[in-house]
XYZ file of C-alpha atoms in Angstrom:
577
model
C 102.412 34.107 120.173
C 102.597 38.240 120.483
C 99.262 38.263 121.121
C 99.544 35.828 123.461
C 102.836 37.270 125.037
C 101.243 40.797 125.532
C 98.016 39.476 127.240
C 100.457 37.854 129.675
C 101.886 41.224 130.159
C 98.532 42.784 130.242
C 97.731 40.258 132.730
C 100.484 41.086 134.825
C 100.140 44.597 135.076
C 96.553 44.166 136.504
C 98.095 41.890 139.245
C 100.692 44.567 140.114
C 97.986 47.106 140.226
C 95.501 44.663 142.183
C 98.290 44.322 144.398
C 99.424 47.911 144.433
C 95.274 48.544 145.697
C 95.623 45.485 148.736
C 98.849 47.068 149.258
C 97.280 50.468 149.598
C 94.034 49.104 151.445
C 96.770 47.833 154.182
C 98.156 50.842 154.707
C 94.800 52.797 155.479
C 93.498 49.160 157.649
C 97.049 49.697 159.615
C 96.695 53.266 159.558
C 92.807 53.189 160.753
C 93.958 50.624 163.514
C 96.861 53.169 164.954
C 93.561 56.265 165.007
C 91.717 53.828 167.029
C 94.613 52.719 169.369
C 95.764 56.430 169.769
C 91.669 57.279 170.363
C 91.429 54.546 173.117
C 94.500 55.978 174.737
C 93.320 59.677 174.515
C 89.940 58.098 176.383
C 91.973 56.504 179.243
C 94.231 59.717 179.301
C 90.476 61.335 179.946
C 89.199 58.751 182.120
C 92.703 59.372 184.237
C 91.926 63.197 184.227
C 88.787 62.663 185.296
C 89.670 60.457 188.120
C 92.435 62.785 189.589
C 89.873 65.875 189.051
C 87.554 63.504 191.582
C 90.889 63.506 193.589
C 91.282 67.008 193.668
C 87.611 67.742 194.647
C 87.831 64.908 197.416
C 90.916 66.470 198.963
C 89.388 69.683 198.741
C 86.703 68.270 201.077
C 89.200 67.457 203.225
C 91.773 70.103 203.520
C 91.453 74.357 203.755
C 94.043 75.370 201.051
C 91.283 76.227 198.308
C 93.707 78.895 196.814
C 95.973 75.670 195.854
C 93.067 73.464 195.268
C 90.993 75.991 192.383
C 94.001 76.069 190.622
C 95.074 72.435 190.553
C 91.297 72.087 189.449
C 91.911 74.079 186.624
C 94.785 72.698 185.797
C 93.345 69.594 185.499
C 89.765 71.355 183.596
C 92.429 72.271 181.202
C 94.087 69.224 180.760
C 90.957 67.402 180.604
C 89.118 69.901 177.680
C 92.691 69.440 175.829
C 92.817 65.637 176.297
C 88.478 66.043 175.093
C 89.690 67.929 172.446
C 92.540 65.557 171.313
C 89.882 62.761 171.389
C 87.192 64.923 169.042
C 90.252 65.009 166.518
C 91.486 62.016 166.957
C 87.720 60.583 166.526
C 87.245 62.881 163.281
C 90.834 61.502 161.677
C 89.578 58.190 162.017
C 86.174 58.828 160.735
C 88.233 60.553 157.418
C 89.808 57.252 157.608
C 87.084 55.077 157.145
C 85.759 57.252 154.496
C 88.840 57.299 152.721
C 89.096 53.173 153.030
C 85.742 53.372 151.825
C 85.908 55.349 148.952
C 89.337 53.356 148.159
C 87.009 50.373 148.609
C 84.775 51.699 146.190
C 87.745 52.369 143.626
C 88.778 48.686 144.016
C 85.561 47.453 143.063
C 84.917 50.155 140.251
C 88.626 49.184 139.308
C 87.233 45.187 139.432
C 84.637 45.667 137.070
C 86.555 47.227 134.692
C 89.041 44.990 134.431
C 86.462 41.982 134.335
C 85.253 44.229 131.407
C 88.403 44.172 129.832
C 88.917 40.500 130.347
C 85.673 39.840 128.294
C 87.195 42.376 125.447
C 90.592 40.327 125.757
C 88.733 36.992 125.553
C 86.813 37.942 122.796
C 89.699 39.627 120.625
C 91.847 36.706 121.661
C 89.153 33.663 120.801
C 88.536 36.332 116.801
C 92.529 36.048 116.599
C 91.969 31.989 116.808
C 89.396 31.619 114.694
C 91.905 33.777 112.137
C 94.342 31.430 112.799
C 92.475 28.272 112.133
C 91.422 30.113 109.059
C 95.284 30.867 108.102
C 96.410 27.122 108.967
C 93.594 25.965 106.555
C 94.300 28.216 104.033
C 98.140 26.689 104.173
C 96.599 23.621 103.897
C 94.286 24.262 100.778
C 97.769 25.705 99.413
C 99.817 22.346 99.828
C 96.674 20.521 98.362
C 96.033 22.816 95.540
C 100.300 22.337 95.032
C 99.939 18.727 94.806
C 97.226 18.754 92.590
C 99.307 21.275 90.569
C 101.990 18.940 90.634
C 100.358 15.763 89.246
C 98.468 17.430 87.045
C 99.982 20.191 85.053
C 97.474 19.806 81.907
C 94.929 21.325 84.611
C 97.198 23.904 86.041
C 96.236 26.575 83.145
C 92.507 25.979 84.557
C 93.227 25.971 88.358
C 95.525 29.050 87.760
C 92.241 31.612 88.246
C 91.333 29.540 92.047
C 95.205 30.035 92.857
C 94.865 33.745 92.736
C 91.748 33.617 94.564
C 93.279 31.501 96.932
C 96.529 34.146 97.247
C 94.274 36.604 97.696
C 92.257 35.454 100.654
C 95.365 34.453 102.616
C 95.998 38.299 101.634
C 93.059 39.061 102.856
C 93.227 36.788 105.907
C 96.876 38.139 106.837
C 94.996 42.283 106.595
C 92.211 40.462 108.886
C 95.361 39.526 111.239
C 96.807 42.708 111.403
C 93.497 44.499 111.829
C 93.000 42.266 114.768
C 96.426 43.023 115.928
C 95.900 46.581 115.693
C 92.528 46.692 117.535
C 94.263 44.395 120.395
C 96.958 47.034 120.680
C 93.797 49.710 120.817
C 92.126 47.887 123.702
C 95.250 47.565 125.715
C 95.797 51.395 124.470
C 92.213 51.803 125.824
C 92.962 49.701 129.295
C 95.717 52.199 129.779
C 93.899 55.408 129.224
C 91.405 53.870 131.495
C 93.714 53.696 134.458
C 94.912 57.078 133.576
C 91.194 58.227 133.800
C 90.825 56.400 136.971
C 93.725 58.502 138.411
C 92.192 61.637 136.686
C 88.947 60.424 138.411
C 90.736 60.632 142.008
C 91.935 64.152 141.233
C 89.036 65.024 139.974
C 87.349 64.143 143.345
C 90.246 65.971 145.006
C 88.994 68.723 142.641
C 85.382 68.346 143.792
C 86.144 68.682 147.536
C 88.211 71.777 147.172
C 85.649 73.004 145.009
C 83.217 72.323 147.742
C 85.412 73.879 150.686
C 85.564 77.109 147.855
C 81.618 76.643 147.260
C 81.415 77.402 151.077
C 83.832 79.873 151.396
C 81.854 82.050 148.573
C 78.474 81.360 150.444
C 80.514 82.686 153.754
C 82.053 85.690 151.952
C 78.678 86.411 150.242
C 76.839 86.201 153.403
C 79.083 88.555 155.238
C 79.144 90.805 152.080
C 75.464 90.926 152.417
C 76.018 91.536 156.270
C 78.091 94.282 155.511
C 75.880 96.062 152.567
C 72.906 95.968 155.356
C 75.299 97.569 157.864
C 76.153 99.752 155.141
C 72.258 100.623 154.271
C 71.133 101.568 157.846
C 74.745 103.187 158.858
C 73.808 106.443 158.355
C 70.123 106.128 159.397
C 70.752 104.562 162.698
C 73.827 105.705 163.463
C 72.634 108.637 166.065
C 70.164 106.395 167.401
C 72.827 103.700 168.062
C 74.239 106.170 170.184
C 71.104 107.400 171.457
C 70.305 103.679 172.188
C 73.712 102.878 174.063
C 73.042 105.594 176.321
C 69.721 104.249 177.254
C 71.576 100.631 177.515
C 74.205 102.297 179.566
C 71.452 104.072 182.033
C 69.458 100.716 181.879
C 73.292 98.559 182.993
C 73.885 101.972 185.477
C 70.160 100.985 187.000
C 71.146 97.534 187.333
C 74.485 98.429 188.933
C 72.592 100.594 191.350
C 70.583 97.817 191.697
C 72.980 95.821 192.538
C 75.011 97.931 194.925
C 71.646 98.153 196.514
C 71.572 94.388 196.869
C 75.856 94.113 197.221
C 75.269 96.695 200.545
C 71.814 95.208 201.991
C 74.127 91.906 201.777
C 77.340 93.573 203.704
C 74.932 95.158 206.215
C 73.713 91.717 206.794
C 76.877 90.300 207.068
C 78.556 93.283 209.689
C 75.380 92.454 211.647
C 76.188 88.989 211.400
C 79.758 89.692 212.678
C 78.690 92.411 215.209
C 76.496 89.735 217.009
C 78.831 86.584 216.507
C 81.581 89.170 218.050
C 79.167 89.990 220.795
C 79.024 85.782 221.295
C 82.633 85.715 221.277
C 82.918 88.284 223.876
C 80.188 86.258 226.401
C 82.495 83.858 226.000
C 85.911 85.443 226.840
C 83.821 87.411 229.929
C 82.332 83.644 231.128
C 86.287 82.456 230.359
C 87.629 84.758 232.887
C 85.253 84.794 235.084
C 86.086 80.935 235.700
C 89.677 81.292 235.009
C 89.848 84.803 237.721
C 92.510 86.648 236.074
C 92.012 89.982 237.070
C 95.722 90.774 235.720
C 94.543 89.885 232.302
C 91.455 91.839 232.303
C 93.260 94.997 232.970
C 95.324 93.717 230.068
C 92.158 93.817 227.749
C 90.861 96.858 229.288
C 92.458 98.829 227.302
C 92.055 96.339 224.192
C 87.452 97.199 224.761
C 88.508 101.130 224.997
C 90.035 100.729 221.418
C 87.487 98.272 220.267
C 84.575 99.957 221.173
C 86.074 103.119 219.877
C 86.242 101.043 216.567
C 82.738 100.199 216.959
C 81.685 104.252 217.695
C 84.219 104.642 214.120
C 82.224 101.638 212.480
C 78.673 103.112 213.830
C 79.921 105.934 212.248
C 80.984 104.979 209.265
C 77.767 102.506 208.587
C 75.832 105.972 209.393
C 77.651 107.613 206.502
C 77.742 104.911 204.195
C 73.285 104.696 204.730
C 73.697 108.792 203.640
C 75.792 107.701 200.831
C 73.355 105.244 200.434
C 70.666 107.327 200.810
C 71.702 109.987 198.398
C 72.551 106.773 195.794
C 69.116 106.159 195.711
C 67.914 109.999 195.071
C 70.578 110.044 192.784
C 69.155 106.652 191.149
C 65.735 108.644 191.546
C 66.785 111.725 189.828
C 68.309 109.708 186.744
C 64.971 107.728 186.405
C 63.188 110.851 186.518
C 65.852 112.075 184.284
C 64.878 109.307 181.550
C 61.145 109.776 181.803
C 61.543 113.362 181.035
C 63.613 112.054 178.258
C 61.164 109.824 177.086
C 58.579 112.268 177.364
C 60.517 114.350 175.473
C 61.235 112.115 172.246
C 57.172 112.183 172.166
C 55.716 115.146 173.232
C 58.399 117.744 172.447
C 57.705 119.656 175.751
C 60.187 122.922 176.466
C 59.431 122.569 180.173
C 60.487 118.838 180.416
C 63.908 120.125 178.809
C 64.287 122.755 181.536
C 63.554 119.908 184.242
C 65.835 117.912 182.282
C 68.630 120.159 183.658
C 67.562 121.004 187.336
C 67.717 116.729 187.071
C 71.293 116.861 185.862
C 72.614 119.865 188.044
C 71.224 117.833 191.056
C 72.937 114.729 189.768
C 76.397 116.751 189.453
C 75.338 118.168 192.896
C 75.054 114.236 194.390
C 78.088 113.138 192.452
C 79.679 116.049 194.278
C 78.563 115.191 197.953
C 79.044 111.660 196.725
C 83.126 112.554 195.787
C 83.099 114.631 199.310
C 81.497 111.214 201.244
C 83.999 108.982 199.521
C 86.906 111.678 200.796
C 85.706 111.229 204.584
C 85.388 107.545 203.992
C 88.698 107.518 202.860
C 89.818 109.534 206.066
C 87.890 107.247 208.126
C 89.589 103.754 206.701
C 92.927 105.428 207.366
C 91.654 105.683 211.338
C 90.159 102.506 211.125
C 93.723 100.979 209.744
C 95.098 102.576 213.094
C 93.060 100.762 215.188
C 93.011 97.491 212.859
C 96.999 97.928 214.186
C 95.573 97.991 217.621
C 93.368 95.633 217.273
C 95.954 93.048 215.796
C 98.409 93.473 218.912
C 95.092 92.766 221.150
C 94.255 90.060 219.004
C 97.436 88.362 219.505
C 97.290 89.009 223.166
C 93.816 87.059 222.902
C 95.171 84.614 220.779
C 97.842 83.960 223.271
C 95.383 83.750 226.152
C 93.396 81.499 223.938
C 96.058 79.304 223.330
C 96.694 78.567 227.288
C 92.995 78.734 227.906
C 91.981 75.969 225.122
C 90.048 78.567 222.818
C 91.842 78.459 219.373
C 88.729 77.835 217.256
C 87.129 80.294 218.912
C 89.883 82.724 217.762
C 89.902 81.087 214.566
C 86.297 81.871 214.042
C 86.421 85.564 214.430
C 89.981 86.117 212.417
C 87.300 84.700 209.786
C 84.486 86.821 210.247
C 87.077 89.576 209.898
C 88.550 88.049 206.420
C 84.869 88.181 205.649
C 84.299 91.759 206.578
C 87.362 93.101 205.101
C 86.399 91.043 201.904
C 83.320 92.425 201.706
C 84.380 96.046 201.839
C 86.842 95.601 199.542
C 83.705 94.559 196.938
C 82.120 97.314 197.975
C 84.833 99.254 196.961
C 85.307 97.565 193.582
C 81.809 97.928 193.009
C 81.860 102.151 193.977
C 84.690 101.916 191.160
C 82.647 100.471 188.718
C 80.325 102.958 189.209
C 82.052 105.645 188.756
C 83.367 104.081 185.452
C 79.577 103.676 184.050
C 78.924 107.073 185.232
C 82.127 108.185 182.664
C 81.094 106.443 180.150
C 77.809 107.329 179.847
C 78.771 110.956 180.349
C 80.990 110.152 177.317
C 77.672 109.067 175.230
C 75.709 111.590 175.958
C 78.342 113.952 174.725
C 79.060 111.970 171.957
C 75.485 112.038 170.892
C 75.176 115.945 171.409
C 78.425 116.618 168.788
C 76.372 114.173 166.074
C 73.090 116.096 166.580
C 75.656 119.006 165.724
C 77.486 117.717 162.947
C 73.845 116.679 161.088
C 72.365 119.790 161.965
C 69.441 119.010 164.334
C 68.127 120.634 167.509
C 69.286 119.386 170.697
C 66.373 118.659 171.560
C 66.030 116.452 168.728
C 65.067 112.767 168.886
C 64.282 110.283 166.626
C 60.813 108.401 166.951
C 62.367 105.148 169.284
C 58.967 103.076 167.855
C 59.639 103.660 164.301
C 63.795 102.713 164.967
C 62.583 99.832 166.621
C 60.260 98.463 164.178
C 62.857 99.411 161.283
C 65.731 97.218 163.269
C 63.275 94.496 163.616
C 62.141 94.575 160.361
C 65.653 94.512 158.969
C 66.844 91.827 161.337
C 63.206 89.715 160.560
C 64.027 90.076 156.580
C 67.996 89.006 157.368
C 67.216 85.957 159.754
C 64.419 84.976 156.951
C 67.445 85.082 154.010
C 69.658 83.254 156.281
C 66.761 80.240 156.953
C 66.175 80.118 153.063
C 69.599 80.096 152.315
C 70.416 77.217 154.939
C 67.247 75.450 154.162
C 68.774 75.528 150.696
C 72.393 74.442 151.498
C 70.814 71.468 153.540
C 68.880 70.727 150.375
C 72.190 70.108 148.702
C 73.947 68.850 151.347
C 70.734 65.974 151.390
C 71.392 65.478 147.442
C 75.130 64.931 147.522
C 74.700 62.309 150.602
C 71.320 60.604 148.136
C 74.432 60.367 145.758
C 76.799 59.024 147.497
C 74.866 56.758 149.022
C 73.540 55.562 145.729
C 77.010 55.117 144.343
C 77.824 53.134 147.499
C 74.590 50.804 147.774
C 74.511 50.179 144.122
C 78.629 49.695 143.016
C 78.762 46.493 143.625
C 75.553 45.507 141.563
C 75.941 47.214 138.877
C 79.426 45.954 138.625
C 77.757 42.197 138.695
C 74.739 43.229 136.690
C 76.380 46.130 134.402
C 75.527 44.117 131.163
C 71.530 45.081 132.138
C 72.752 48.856 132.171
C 75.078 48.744 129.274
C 74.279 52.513 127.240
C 72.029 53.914 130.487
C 73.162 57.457 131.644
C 74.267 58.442 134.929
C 70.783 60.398 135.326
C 68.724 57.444 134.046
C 70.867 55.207 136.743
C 70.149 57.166 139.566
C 66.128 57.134 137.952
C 66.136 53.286 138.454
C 67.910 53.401 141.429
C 65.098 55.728 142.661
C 62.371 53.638 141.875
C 63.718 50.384 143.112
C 64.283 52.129 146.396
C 60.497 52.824 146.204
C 59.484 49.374 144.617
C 61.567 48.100 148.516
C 59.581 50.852 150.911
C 56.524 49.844 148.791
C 55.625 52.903 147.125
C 54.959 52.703 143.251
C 56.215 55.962 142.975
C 57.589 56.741 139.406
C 61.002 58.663 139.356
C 60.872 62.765 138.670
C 62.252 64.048 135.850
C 63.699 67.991 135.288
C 59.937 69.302 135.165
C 58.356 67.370 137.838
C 61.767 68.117 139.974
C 61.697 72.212 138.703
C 57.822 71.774 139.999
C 58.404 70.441 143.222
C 61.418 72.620 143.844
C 59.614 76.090 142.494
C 56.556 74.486 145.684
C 59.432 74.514 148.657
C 59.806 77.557 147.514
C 57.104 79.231 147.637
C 56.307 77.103 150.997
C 59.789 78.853 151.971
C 58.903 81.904 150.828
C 55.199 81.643 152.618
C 56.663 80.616 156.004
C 59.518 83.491 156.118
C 56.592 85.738 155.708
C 54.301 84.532 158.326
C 57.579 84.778 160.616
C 58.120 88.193 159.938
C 54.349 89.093 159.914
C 54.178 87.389 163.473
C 57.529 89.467 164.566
């Protein structure tokens, strides 16, 4: 009846936990559901952005306020890449969700077979404490006869005395048998416990595993940016002057494409004043052909003095466009002079020539010699933009004298088209400007490296003349950078390698849980290793390959091969660099 009473209880716990799993399960079903309702609303939140982004472009077709328009569009960029963003997190929780319901899943059924294990114990320790019962109840039995047969015969007692004792001592024996079988009952359900304990040791020990993974990585991280920062460390002192060396010749190469650039920026704005010099000339046909028909003589004497000031402005701007080709002009000797400047350089680092050095400085004194007209140019452009703001002023009441007549005369988008082409010019000097500015800045800075570079020569002793050999620092940075970007390969090729072994287990664990659970009496004393080996070759057996499983040496062999076919490709790589 104890026995009986405690595989009730035993019973009973397994429902509560069975339903404590279901219960569980729920949770991460309801939990998974709520991801995927708060992913589809994070997708219509998108969709939405997106459709008032096509909004904002369509009334930007229709209306002039870009100013307001660009930044309602990036308003809405940003809400969209933070509603995008939402989504890819939202998507990644629930795919941690299904995992999670999956590897629950998997607990369930690991959980299932154990207890159907269990069961099979129980039945079997229950159906042994039977069959001692029976045996109990028939010893009783042979007792009562064996009392009656005492009873009418006592002459034969003295004989039957010996079977008596023998009888005594078997229900002894039987009763021992009882309590053994008591006492290994109460060790199975000792052993169910500990078995649910080590299924909850098993879940932190996979908590274990995964921060021992996200640790794993860390390491390889720190390690590869300790071995990031002992190569830095190696080649600092070697290549530190020719870093310098090196940004100079990047800064003169970024100076060249500046020039280059201004070049371009000033071909464009010379384009663009011709463009408004001849759309103004247009603009004045039209106002002559507009009074001749309108006959207005007041109103020309008006504007009379409106074409002194604006051809005076066009003498100023003649002017100025004359000084600004100079400028221009002595740019491009100047851009001359530093690329003559850098060949002597060049032909310096290799040949070692004394009189290149000497031409090296005429190059530089006539640099500082242009910078200095340069400076002087920029001071009379400066004088020459505060007389041109003058007559802007002049220009403005005349314009609104025009825009007036305009007005009465029907013209407005005439008017309206040349206050544009003036937005347009003014824009375009002010980038000119900005890029004289910039400029000057590069020219600072690479002053700055070049004096920089002289004060290391000093510090390590060398001539100034001296140079390193650019081929040999070039090769050496190649070589180093070749022999890093080869480690890095290897070591990714080898972390993938892992990465592909942990998903073969996983997915073996997954495919195969549910059969061995059904079929675990075939596999009753295997190894995990000699699981995953039959695993492995029924997975062939079903592609059709008769391919027997590899064990440590055939898996060292084929392992020590990638790496040598590693090892062979990273140097064909860096022999082909």
């Amino acid at each position: 009846a104890s026995a009986d009473g405690e595989a009730a209880a035993l019973r009973r716990e397994l429902r509560e936990l069975r339903g404590a799993k279901d219960a569980r399960i729920d949770e991460l079903q309801q939990e998974l559901v709520e991801v995927l309702k708060e992913l589809e609303e994070k997708e219509e939140e998108v969709d939405r952005l997106r459709a008032d982004e096509n909004r904002a472009s369509f009334t930007r077709r229709g209306t002039g306020d870009t100013d307001s328009l660009d930044t309602d569009t990036a308003k809405l960029l940003e809400r969209l890449d933070r509603a995008e963003e939402d989504v890819e997190q939202q998507r990644a929780t629930a795919l941690r969700s299904k995992e999670t319901l999956k590897e629950r899943e998997l607990e369930v059924e690991q959980l299932k077979v154990e207890l159907a294990e269990e069961r099979i114990k129980n039945d079997s320790l229950q159906m042994e404490l039977e069959k001692a019962e029976q045996a109990q109840q028939r010893a009783v039995e042979e007792r009562k006869r064996a009392e009656k047969i005492a009873a009418k015969a006592h002459e034969e007692q003295r004989d039957h005395r010996h079977d008596r004792t023998s009888l005594l001592s078997e229900q002894q024996q039987l009763r021992e048998e009882k309590a053994a079988l008591q006492t290994q009952l109460e060790a199975e359900r000792t052993t169910q416990e500990e078995m649910l304990e080590l299924l909850d040791d098993l879940n932190n020990d996979k908590d274990q595993l995964v921060t021992a993974n996200a640790d794993l990585e860390r390491e390889l991280e720190e390690m590869r940016e300790e071995l990031q920062e002992a190569t830095r460390d190696r080649d600092e002192l070697r290549t530190k002057v020719h870093e310098e060396s090196e940004v100079a010749e990047e800064h003169d190469s970024r100076q060249r494409a500046v020039e280059d650039q201004l070049r371009s920026r000033i071909g464009a704005l010379e384009t663009e004043v011709r463009e408004a010099r001849a759309e103004t000339t247009s603009l004045e046909g039209k106002l002559a052909t507009l009074k001749e028909q309108s006959g207005v003589g007041q109103l020309e004497r008006d504007l009379e003095t409106t074409r002194v000031a604006a051809q005076r402005n066009e003498s100023e701007r003649d002017d100025m466009e004359r000084r600004l080709e100079q400028a221009l002009g002595d740019l491009e000797a100047m851009a001359e002079a530093l690329d003559a400047a850098n060949e002597a350089t060049e032909e310096r680092v290799y040949s070692m020539v004394a009189q290149e050095r000497v031409d090296y400085q005429k190059t530089v004194k006539k640099v500082e010699h242009l910078e200095k007209r340069l400076k002087e140019e920029i001071g009379r452009r400066e004088e020459t933009e505060k007389a041109k703001a003058r007559v802007d002023s002049e220009l403005l009441e005349a314009q609104t004298q025009v825009i007036d007549l305009a007005t009465e005369k029907g013209m407005m988008e005439v008017v309206k088209g040349q206050m544009v082409l003036k937005k347009r010019l003014l824009k375009a000097e002010e980038e000119h400007e900005k890029l004289i500015e910039k400029y000057s800045e590069l020219r600072d800075d690479r002053d700055i490296l070049v004096e920089t570079c002289r004060r290391l020569k000093q510090e390590a002793g060398r001539a100034e003349d001296f140079w390193y050999p650019e081929m040999e620092i070039r090769e050496a940075i190649a070589s180093a950078l070749a022999s890093m970007k080869a480690k890095i390969i290897e070591q990714e090729k080898q972390i993938e390698h892992l990465e592909a072994e942990q998903h073969r287990l996983l997915k073996a664990l997954r495919d195969n849980a549910a059969v061995i659970g059904e079929k675990g009496i075939k596999f009753t004393g295997l190894e995990p290793a000699q699981l995953l080996q039959v695993n492995e070759f029924a997975a062939n057996l079903r592609d059709g390959k008769v391919l027997l499983p590899l064990d440590d040496q055939s898996r060292l062999l084929q392992e020590k091969v990638v790496a040598l076919e590693q090892k062979l490709e990273t140097e064909r790589r860096v022999a082909g660099e």
